[in-house]
Each structure stands twice: as structure tokens, then as C-alpha cells.
Short mmCIF file of C-alpha atoms and ligand atoms in Angstrom, two decimals:
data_model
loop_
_atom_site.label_atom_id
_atom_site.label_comp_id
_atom_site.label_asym_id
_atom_site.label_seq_id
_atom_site.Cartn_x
_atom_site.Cartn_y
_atom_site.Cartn_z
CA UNK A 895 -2.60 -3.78 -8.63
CA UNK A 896 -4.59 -0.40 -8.30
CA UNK A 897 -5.07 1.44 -5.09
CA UNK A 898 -7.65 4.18 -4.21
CA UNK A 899 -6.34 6.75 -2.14
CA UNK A 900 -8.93 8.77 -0.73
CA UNK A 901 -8.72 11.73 2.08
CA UNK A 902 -11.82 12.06 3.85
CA UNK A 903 -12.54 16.07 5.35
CA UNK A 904 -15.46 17.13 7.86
CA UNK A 905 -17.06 17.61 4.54
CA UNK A 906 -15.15 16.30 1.58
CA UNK A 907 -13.48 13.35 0.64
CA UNK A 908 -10.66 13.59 -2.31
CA UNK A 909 -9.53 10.34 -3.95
CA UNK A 910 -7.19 8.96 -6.47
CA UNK A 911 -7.16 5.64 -8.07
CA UNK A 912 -2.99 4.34 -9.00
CA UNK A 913 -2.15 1.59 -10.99
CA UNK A 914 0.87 0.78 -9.26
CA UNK A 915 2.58 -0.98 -11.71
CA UNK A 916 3.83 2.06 -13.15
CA UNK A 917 2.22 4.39 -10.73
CA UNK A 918 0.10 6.36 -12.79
CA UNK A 919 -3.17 8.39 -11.57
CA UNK A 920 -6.12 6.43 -13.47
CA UNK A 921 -8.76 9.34 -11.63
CA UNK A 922 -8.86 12.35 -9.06
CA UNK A 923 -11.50 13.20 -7.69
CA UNK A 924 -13.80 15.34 -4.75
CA UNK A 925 -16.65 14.97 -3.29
CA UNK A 926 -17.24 17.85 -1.75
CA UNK A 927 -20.50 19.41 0.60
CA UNK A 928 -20.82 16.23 2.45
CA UNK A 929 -23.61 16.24 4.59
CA UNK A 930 -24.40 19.62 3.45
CA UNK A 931 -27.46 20.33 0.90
CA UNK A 932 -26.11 21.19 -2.63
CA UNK A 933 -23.31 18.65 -2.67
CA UNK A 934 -20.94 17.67 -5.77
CA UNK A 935 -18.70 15.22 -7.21
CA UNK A 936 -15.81 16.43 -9.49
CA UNK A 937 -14.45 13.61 -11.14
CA UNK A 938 -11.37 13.32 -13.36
CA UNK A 939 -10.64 9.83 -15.51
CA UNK A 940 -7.29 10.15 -17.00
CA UNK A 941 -7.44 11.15 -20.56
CA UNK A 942 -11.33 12.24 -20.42
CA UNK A 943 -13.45 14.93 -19.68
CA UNK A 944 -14.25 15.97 -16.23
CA UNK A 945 -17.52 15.33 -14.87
CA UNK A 946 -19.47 17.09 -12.33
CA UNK A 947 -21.98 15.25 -10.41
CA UNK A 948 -24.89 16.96 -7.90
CA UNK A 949 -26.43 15.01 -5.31
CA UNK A 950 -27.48 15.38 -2.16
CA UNK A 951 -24.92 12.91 0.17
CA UNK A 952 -26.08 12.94 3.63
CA UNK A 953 -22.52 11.47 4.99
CA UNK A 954 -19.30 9.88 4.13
CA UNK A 955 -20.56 6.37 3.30
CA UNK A 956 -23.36 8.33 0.70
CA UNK A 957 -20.16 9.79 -0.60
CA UNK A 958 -18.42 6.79 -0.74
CA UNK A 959 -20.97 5.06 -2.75
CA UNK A 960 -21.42 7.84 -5.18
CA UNK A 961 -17.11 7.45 -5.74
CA UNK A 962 -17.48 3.80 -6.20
CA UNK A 963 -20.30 3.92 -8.78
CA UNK A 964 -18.31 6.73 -10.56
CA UNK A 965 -14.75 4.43 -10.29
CA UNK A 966 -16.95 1.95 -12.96
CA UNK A 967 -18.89 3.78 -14.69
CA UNK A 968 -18.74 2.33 -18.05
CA UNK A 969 -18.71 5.89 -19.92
CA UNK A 970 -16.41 8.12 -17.21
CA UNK A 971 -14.90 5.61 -15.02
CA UNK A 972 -11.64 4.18 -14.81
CA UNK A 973 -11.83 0.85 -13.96
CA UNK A 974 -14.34 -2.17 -15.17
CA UNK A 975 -15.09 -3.58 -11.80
CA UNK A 976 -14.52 -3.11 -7.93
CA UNK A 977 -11.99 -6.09 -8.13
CA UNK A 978 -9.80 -4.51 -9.50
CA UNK A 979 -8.94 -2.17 -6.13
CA UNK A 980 -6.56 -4.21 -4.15
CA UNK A 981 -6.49 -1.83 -1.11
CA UNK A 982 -7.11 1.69 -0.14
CA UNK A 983 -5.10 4.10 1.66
CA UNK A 984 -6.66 6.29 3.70
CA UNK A 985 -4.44 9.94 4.75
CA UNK A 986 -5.22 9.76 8.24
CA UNK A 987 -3.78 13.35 10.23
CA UNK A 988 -2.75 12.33 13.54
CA UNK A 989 -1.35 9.04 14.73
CA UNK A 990 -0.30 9.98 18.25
CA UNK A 991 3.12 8.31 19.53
CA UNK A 992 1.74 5.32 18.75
CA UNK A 993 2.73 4.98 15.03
CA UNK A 994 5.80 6.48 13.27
CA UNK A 995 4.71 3.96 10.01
CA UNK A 996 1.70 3.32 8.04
CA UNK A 997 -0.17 0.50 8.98
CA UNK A 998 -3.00 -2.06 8.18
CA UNK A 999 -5.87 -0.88 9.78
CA UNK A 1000 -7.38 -3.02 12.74
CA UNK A 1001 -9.97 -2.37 15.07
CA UNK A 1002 -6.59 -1.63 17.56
CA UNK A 1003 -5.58 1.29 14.95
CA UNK A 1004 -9.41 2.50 15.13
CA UNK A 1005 -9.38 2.99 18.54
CA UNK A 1006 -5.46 4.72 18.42
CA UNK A 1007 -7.16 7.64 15.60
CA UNK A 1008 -10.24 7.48 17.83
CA UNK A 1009 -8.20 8.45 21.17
CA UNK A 1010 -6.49 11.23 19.34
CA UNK A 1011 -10.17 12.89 18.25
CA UNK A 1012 -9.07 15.60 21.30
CA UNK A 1013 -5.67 16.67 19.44
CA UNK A 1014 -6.63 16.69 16.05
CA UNK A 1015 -10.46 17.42 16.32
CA UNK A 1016 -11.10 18.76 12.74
CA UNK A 1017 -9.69 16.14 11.13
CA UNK A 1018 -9.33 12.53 12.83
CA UNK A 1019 -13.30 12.16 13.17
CA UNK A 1020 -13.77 12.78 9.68
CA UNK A 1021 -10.55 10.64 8.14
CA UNK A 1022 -11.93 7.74 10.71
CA UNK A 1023 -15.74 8.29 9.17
CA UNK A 1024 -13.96 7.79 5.93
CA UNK A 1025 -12.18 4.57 6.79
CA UNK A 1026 -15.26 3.06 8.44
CA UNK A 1027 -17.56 3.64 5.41
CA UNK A 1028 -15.10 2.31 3.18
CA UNK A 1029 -14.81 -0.39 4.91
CA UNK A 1030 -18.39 -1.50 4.96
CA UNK A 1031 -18.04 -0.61 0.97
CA UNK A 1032 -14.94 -2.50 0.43
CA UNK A 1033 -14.65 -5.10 3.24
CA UNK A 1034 -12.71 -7.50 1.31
CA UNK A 1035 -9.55 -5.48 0.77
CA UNK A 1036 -6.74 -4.19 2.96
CA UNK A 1037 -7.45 -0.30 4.57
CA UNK A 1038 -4.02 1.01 5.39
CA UNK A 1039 -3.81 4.12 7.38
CA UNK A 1040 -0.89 6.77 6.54
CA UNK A 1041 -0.23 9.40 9.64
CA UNK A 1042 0.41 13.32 8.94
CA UNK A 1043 2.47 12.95 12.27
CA UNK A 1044 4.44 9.36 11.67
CA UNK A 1045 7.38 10.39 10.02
CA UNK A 1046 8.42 13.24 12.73
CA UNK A 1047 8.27 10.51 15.68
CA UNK A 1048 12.16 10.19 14.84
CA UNK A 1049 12.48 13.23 16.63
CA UNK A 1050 13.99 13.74 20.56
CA UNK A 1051 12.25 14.75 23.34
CA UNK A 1052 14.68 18.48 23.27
CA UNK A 1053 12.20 18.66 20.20
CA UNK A 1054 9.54 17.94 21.32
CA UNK A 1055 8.94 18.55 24.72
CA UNK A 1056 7.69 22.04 25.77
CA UNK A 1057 9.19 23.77 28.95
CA UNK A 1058 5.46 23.46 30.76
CA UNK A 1059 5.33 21.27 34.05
CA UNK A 1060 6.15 17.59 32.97
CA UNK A 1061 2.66 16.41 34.04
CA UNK A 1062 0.96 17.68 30.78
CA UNK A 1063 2.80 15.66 28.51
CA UNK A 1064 2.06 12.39 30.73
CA UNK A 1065 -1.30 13.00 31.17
CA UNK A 1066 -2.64 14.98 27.86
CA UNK A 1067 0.31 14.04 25.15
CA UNK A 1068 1.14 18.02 24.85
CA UNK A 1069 4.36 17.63 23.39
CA UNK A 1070 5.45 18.47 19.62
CA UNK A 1071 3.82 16.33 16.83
CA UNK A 1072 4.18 17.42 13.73
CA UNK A 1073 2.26 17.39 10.27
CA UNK A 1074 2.90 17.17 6.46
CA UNK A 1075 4.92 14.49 6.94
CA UNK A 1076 3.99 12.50 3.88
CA UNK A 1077 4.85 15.74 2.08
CA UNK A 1078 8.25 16.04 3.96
CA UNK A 1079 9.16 12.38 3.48
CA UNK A 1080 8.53 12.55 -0.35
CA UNK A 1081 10.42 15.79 -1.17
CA UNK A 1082 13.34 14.81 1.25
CA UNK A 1083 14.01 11.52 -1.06
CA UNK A 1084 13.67 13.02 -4.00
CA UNK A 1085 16.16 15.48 -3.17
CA UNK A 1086 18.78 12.90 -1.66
CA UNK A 1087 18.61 11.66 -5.56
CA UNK A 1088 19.44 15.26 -6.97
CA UNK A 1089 22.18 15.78 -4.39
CA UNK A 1090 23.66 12.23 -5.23
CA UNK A 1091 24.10 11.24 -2.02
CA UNK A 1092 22.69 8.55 0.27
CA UNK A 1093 19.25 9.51 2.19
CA UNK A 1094 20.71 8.64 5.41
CA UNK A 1095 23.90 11.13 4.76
CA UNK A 1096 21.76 14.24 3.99
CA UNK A 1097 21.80 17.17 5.84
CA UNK A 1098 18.14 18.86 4.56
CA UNK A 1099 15.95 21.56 5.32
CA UNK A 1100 11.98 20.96 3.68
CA UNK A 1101 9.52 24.09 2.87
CA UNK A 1102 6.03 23.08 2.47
CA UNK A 1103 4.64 26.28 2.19
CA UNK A 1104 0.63 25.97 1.00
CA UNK A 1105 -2.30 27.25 2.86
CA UNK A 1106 -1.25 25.72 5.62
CA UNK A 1107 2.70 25.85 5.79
CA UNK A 1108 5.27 23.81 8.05
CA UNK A 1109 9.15 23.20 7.94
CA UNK A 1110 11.48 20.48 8.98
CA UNK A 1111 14.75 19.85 9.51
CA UNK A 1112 16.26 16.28 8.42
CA UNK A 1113 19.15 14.91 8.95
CA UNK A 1114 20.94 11.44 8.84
CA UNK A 1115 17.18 10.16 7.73
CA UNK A 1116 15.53 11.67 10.81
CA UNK A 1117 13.42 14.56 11.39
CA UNK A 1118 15.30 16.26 13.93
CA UNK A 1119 12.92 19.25 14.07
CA UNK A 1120 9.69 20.58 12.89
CA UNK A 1121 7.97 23.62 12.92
CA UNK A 1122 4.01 22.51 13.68
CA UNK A 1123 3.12 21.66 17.31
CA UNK A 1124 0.98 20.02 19.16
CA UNK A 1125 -1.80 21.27 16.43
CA UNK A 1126 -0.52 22.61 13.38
CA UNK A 1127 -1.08 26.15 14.58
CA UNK A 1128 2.59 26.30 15.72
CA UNK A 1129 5.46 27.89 13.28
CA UNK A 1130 5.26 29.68 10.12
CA UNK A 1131 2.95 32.31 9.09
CA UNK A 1132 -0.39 30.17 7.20
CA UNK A 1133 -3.05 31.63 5.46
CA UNK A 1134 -5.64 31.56 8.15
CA UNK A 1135 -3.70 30.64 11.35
CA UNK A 1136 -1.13 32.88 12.78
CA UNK A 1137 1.95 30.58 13.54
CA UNK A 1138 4.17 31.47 16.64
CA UNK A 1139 2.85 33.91 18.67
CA UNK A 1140 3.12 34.61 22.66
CA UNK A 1141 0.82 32.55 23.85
CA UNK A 1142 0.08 34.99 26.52
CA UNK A 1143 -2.01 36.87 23.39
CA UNK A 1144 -4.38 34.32 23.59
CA UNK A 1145 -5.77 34.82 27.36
CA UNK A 1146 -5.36 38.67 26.64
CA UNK A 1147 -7.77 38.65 23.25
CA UNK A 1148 -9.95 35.77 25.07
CA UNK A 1149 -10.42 38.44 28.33
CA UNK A 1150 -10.95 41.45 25.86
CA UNK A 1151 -13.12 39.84 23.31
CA UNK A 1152 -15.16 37.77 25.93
CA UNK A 1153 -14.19 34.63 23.68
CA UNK A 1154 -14.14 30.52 24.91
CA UNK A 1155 -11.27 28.36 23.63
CA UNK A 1156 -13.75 27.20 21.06
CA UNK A 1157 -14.19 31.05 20.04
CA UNK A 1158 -10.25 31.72 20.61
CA UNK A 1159 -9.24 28.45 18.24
CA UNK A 1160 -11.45 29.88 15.07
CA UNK A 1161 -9.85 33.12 15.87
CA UNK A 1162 -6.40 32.06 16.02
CA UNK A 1163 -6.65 29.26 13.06
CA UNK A 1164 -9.09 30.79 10.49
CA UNK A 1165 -9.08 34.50 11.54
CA UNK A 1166 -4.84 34.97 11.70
CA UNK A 1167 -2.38 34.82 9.23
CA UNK A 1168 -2.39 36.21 6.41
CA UNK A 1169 -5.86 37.29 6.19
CA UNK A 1170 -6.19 38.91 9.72
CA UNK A 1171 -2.54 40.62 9.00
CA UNK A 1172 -3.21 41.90 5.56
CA UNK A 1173 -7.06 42.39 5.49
CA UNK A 1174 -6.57 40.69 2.04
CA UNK A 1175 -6.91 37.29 1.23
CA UNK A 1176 -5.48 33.92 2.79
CA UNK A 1177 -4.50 33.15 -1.06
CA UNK A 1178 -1.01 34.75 -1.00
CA UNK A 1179 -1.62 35.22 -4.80
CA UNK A 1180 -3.91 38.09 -3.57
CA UNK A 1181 -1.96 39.55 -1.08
CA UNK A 1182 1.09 39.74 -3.87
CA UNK A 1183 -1.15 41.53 -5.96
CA UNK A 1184 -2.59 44.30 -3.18
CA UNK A 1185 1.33 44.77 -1.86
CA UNK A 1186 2.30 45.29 -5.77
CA UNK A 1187 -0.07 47.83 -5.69
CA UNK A 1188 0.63 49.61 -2.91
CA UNK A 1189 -1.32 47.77 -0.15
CA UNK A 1190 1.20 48.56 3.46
CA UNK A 1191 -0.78 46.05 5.30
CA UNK A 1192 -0.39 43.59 2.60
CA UNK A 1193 3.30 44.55 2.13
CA UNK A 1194 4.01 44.14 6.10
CA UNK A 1195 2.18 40.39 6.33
CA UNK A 1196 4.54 39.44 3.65
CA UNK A 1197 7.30 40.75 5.61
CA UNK A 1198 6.34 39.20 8.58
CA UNK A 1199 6.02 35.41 6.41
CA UNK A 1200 9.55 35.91 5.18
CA UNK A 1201 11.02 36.57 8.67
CA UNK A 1202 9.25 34.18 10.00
CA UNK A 1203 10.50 31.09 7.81
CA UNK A 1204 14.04 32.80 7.34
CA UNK A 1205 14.16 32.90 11.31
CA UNK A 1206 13.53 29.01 10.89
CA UNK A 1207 16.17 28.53 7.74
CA UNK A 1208 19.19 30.00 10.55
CA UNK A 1209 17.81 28.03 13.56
CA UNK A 1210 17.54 24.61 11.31
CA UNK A 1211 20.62 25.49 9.60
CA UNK A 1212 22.18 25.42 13.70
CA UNK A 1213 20.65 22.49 14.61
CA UNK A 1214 21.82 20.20 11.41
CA UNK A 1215 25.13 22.03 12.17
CA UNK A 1216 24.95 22.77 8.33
CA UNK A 1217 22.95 22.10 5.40
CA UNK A 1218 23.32 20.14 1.99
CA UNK A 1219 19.84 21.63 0.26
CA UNK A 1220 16.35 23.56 1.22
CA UNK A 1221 13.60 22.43 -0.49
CA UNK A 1222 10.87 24.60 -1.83
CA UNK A 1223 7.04 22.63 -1.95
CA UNK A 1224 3.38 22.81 -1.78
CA UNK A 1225 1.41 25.57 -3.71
CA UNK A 1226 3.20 28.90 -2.47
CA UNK A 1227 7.18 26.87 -2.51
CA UNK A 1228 6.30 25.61 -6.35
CA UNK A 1229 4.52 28.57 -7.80
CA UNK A 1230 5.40 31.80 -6.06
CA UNK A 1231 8.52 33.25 -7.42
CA UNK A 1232 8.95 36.42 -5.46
CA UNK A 1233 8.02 35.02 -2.38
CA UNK A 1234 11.00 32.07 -3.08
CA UNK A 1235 13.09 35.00 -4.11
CA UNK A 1236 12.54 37.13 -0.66
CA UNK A 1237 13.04 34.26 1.27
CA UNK A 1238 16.56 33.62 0.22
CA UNK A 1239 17.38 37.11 -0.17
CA UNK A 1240 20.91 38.10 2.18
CA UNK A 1241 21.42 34.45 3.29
CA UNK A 1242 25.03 34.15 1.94
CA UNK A 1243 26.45 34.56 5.15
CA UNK A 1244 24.41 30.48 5.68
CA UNK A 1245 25.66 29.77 2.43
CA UNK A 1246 22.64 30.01 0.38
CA UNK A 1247 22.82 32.14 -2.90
CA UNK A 1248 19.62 31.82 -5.77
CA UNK A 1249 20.38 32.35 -9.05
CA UNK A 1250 17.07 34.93 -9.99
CA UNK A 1251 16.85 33.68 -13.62
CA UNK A 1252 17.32 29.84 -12.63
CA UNK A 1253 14.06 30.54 -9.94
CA UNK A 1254 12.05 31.72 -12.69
CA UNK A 1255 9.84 28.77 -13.02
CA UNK A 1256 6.98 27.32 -11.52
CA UNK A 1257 6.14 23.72 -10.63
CA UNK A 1258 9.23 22.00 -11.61
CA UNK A 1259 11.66 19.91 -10.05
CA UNK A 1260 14.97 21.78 -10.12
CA UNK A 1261 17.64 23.60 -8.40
CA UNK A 1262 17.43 27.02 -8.70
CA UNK A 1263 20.90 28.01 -6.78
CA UNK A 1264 24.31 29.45 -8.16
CA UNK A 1265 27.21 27.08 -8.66
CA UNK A 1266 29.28 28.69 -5.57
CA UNK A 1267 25.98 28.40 -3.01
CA UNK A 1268 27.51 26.03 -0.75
CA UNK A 1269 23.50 24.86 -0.31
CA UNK A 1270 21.37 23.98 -2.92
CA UNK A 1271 18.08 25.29 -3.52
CA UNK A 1272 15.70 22.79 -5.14
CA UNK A 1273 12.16 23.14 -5.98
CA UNK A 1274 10.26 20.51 -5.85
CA UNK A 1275 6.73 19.43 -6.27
CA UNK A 1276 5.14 17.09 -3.71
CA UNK A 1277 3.11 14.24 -4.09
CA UNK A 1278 2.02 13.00 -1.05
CA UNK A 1279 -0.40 10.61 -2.55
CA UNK A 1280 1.71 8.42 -4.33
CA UNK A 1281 2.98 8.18 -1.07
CA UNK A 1282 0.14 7.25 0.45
CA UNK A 1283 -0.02 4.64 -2.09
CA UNK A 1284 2.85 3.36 -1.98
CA UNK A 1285 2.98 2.61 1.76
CA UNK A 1286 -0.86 0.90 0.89
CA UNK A 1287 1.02 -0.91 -2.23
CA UNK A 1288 3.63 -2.12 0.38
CA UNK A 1289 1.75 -3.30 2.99
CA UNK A 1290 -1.01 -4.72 1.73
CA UNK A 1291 1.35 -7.26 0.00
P1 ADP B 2628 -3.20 23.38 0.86
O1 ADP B 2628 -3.00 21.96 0.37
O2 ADP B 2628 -2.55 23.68 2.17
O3 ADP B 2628 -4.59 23.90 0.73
P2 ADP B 2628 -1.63 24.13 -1.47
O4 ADP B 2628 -0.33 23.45 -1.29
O5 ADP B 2628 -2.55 23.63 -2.54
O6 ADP B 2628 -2.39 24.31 -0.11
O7 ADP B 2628 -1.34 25.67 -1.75
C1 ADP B 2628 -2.39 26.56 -1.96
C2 ADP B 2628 -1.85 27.96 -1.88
O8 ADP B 2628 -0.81 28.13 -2.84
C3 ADP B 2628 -2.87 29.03 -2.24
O9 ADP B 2628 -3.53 29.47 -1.09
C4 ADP B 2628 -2.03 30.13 -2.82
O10 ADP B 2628 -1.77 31.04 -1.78
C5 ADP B 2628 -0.71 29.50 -3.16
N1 ADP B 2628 -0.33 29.67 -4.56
C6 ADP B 2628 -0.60 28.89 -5.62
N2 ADP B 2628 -0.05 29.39 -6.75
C7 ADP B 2628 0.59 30.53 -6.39
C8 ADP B 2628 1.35 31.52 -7.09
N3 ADP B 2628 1.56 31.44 -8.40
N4 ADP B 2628 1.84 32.54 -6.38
C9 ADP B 2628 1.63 32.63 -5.07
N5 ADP B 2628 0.95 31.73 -4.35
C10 ADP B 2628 0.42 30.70 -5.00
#
């Protein structure tokens, strides 16, 4: 059976059509500049040239369309007919407390992504606008949502509750959520398998550090801890959005700029991190470079990104009361050397020693730590849409 996997944005929508048999990627693809003049589809068939498409797609389901025609074309495409797509899985971002599991999609699971439009409003509208026009495109097949949030709903409320009168959980869901978790989940298997040891018996510490970045702590098969929030503003340094901060900086910058909370969420999510520290770039490639050359504000946001997620390495490392691996993913964790290098730098006293040579590699699944580091240090690339499309394989069986 193949399944499309396809992530719908305010104005994209990436897919990916698996033949699960042996779960290989037939096609990847993005539409991108949806409902904005000049947009594109990028399509890549496995084993052919890529193709670039322009046309002008007013919304998701003219998107949509222009993927499906694309899927069978007879000279680019990658499959012969529409039949052959048993079921989609759609990467949906936040699932509330109602799910902590991918499910078949139902107008009851509609109306669940639909309620949480207030907590994740950049992305739920869009990934539901994606569902719904697949669905009228593709109403004979199983739609199976997969949540950013569902696999940190094993955490307690000491996690995720936030010391703020009790009333705002009960009445507005403010509590800790979590995201990445398809990334999480898949790195955190693969790495019971390099440690030998059941899942469930793991002590392990994940790193998805990309543009946007988050951590979490896993043990016994549960995310204990995790370092986005209620929005994934919350935790590490990101390239846009500034992580932990006193929140009492937001009503101060809101009184002296004259900003709303519309104006004070761009600031804090696209105008922070790495960009608003280092004047640079949000690419951390870039801000590498400028510090290499001398750049001190460049120099200082990296700084600040290593403390940051070392501060999170000790306080995970206390609440697994230990640690059996950390796990390096996501663009920055696969491909940035010196930043994997800085992190682990003086953390023998947790029991985590990198061998320098061993780390120099990118994108590769491997563990980069000396033989006496009582922790191992694997790097290991994610994939969270095979599992998207597994849990769509799964259930729509
Ligand atoms: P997202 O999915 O959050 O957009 P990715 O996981 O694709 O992010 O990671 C993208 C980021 O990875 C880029 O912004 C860039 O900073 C970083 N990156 C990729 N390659 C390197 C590298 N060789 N060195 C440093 N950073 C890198």
C-alpha cells in the first residue's frame, strides 16, 4: 500500500508519497505560495529529475489538485493512478489533551483541531484546510491525523502545570504541551536499538535542534519533560523566537514599544533568537561564519544557545535521575559540528565525554562518544514522516 503524507502550512503544503511495503519515498514534494500570486510546485519522483511547476493556486484544495495531477503524471509522476493511495496522513501540530495517538480522522477529530485554532493559531487552521481539501479530493480513503503534541501527553501535571492561579488551566488549557513529538518519538526508538536495550528501560535525553529547536526528556517510554510550552516559544534558543525569557520582558517591551499581543508575538517568535541576538541570520550556518570572523554579537548568541540547552542537559539529566544517551537531530543536531562540540564541552562531571574526531560527521546515525562516557552521544537523523506514515499505514488497516 502507498501513503501520501502531506503537511499543509498557512501557505505551503509538503508531501511525500511511501510505498510501505518497504517504506521507500516514491516523491517529495512543496507547494509553496499558496494563496499568494507567483506560486510553485517543486516536485521530486524518486530516481528523476525535479520539476518545478508555476501556477497561480488560490488555496489549499488548488494546491491539492495541482499535487494529485503531478502524483500521475505519466512523464514525472510516481504512481499510475489515484488508487493506488490507500490513505493519507496528515502532520497535524496541536492535538490538545484530547489525543496522545494518531487517529482516523472524523468529523469529532475536526472539531478537537478546530477548538485548538486559539493555541496553535499559525498552524492548526492551515493543517485542518489541508485535511478538508483532501478530503473532498480523496474521499474514499482513510485521513489519519498525527499530533506534534501526542506523544508528550505521557507527561505529569509537575510538568506541565505552570505555578499561575489554577483557573487558567481549567478554563484556557494553559498548561505545558509540547511539540516535535513525531521527531522525538522516532529518534528515541532508534536509539533504544543502538543502546541494545528495551524502549521501555531507557533513560534518554532527545535534541531536535532546527530552526525551531525543543528537548525532551524520556524515560521508561514516557516523556517525562519537554522543553516547548504552551506554544513552542518556550525553551531553547530558536532561530527567530527567543526561548525562556522573564515573562515580565514582555509587558515591559509591549509598554515601551506601544506593541498589542499580536505585535508582541511577531516580536518575540520571528524577531528573537538568534537573529534579534546576533543581528545575523536565523540560519546558524551564518551566525558560525560572522562569530569565526570576529562578529561579538554573533559569538555571544552562540553562547547564550549553548547555555541554554546545556542548562537543560543537567536539569533532564536530574529529573531521569541519570541518563543512558543524548541524542543529537534536526538540521543544526545532524550537521553542525562545532555547535555539537560546544554543547558537550566540560560535561564529564554528568558523565558525558565526545570523542572530537568520532563527531566529525554530518548526517549520520552514530555515536560520537568515548568508550569511558558513561552516556552515549548519538547522532541521529530524524524522519518524522515515515512516522507519520506509519501511524497512517497502521491505522488505516
Ligand atoms: P526546521 O524544520 O525547523 O525548519 P531544520 O531541521 O531543517 O529546521 O533545520 C534547519 C536549520 O539547520 C537551518 O536554519 C540551519 O541553521 C541549520 N543547519 C543546517 N546545516 C547546518 C550546518 N552544517 N551547520 C550549522 N547549521 C546548520
Amino acid at each position: 500500500m502507498k501513503v501520501l503524507v502531506v503537511n499543509a502550512g498557512s501557505s505551503s503544503i509538503k508531501y511525500q508519497v511511501m510505498d510501505m511495503t518497504n517504506e521507500s519515498v516514491l516523491a517529495v514534494g512543496l507547494v509553496d505560495r499558496v494563496g499568494i500570486p507567483g506560486s510553485t510546485l517543486e516536485h521530486k519522483p524518486l530516481g528523476k529529475d525535479e520539476v518545478v511547476i508555476k501556477k497561480d493556486l488560490p488555496d489549499h484544495t488548488a494546491g491539492m489538485e495541482l499535487v494529485l495531477e503531478v502524483l500521475v503524471n505519466p512523464e514525472y509522476g510516481c504512481i499510475a493512478s489515484m488508487d493506488e493511495i490507500g490513505a493519507v496522513g496528515h502532520r497535524v501540530v496541536h492535538g490538545g489533551e484530547a489525543f496522545a495517538e494518531s487517529v482516523v480522522i472524523d468529523d469529532h477529530v475536526k472539531k478537537v483541531i478546530r477548538d485548538c485554532f486559539d493555541m496553535a493559531p499559525l498552524h492548526n487552521p492551515p493543517n485542518l484546510m489541508g485535511i478538508e481539501a483532501c478530503q473532498r479530493l480523496m474521499p474514499n480513503v482513510k485521513h489519519v491525523a498525527v499530533f506534534d503534541t501526542a506523544f508528550h501527553q505521557t507527561m505529569e501535571a509537575p510538568h506541565y502545570m505552570y505555578a499561575i492561579p489554577y483557573e487558567a488551566y481549567e478554563k484556557y488549557g494553559i498548561r505545558r504541551y509540547g511539540f516535535h513529538g513525531t521527531s522525538h518519538f522516532y529518534v528515541a526508538h532508534q536509539a533504544a536499538e543502538m543502546l541494545g536495550k528495551p524502549y521501555e528501560e531507557c533513560k534518554i535525553i532527545t535534541l531536535h535542534l532546527g530552526n525551531g529547536a525543543s528537548m525532551a526528556a524520556i524515560k521508561d517510554g514516557k516523556v517525562i519533560e519537554t522543553s516547548m510550552g504552551f506554544t513552542p516559544l518556550e525553551g531553547l534558543v530558536m532561530g527567530t523566537r527567543s526561548g525562556d525569557i522573564d515573562p515580565a520582558i514582555v509587558f515591559t517591551l509591549m509598554d515601551k514599544y506601544g506593541m498589542d499581543s499580536q505585535e508582541a508575538n511577531n516580536y518575540f517568535n520571528k524577531k528573537a533568537g538568534m537573529l534579534g541576538l546576533s543581528g545575523v541570520s536565523n540560519d546558524l550556518r551564518d551566525v558560525l561564519e560572522a562569530a569565526a570572523s570576529g562578529n561579538e554579537r554573533a559569538q555571544i548568541a552562540l553562547d547564550v544557545y549553548y547555555k541554554n540547552i546545556k542548562g537543560y542537559i543537567g536539569k533532564y539529566v536530574a529529573y531521569l535521575n541519570g541518563c543512558d544517551c543524548i541524542i543529537f537531530t534536526a538540521g543544526v543536531g545532524e550537521n553542525a559540528i562545532d555547535v555539537r562540540s560546544n554543547i558537550c564541552k566540560d560535561m564529564d562531571a554528568l558523565g558525558i565525554i565526545m570523542d572530537e574526531e568520532k563527531n566529525n560527521v554530518r548526517g549520520k546515525k552514530v555515536d560520537v562518544a568515548t568508550p569511558e562516557s558513561q552516556v552515549r552521544i548519538f547522532i541521529i537523523p530524524t524522519n518524522e514522516e515515515l512516522v507519520i506514515a506509519r501511524d497512517t499505514y497502521r491505522l488505516s488497516n
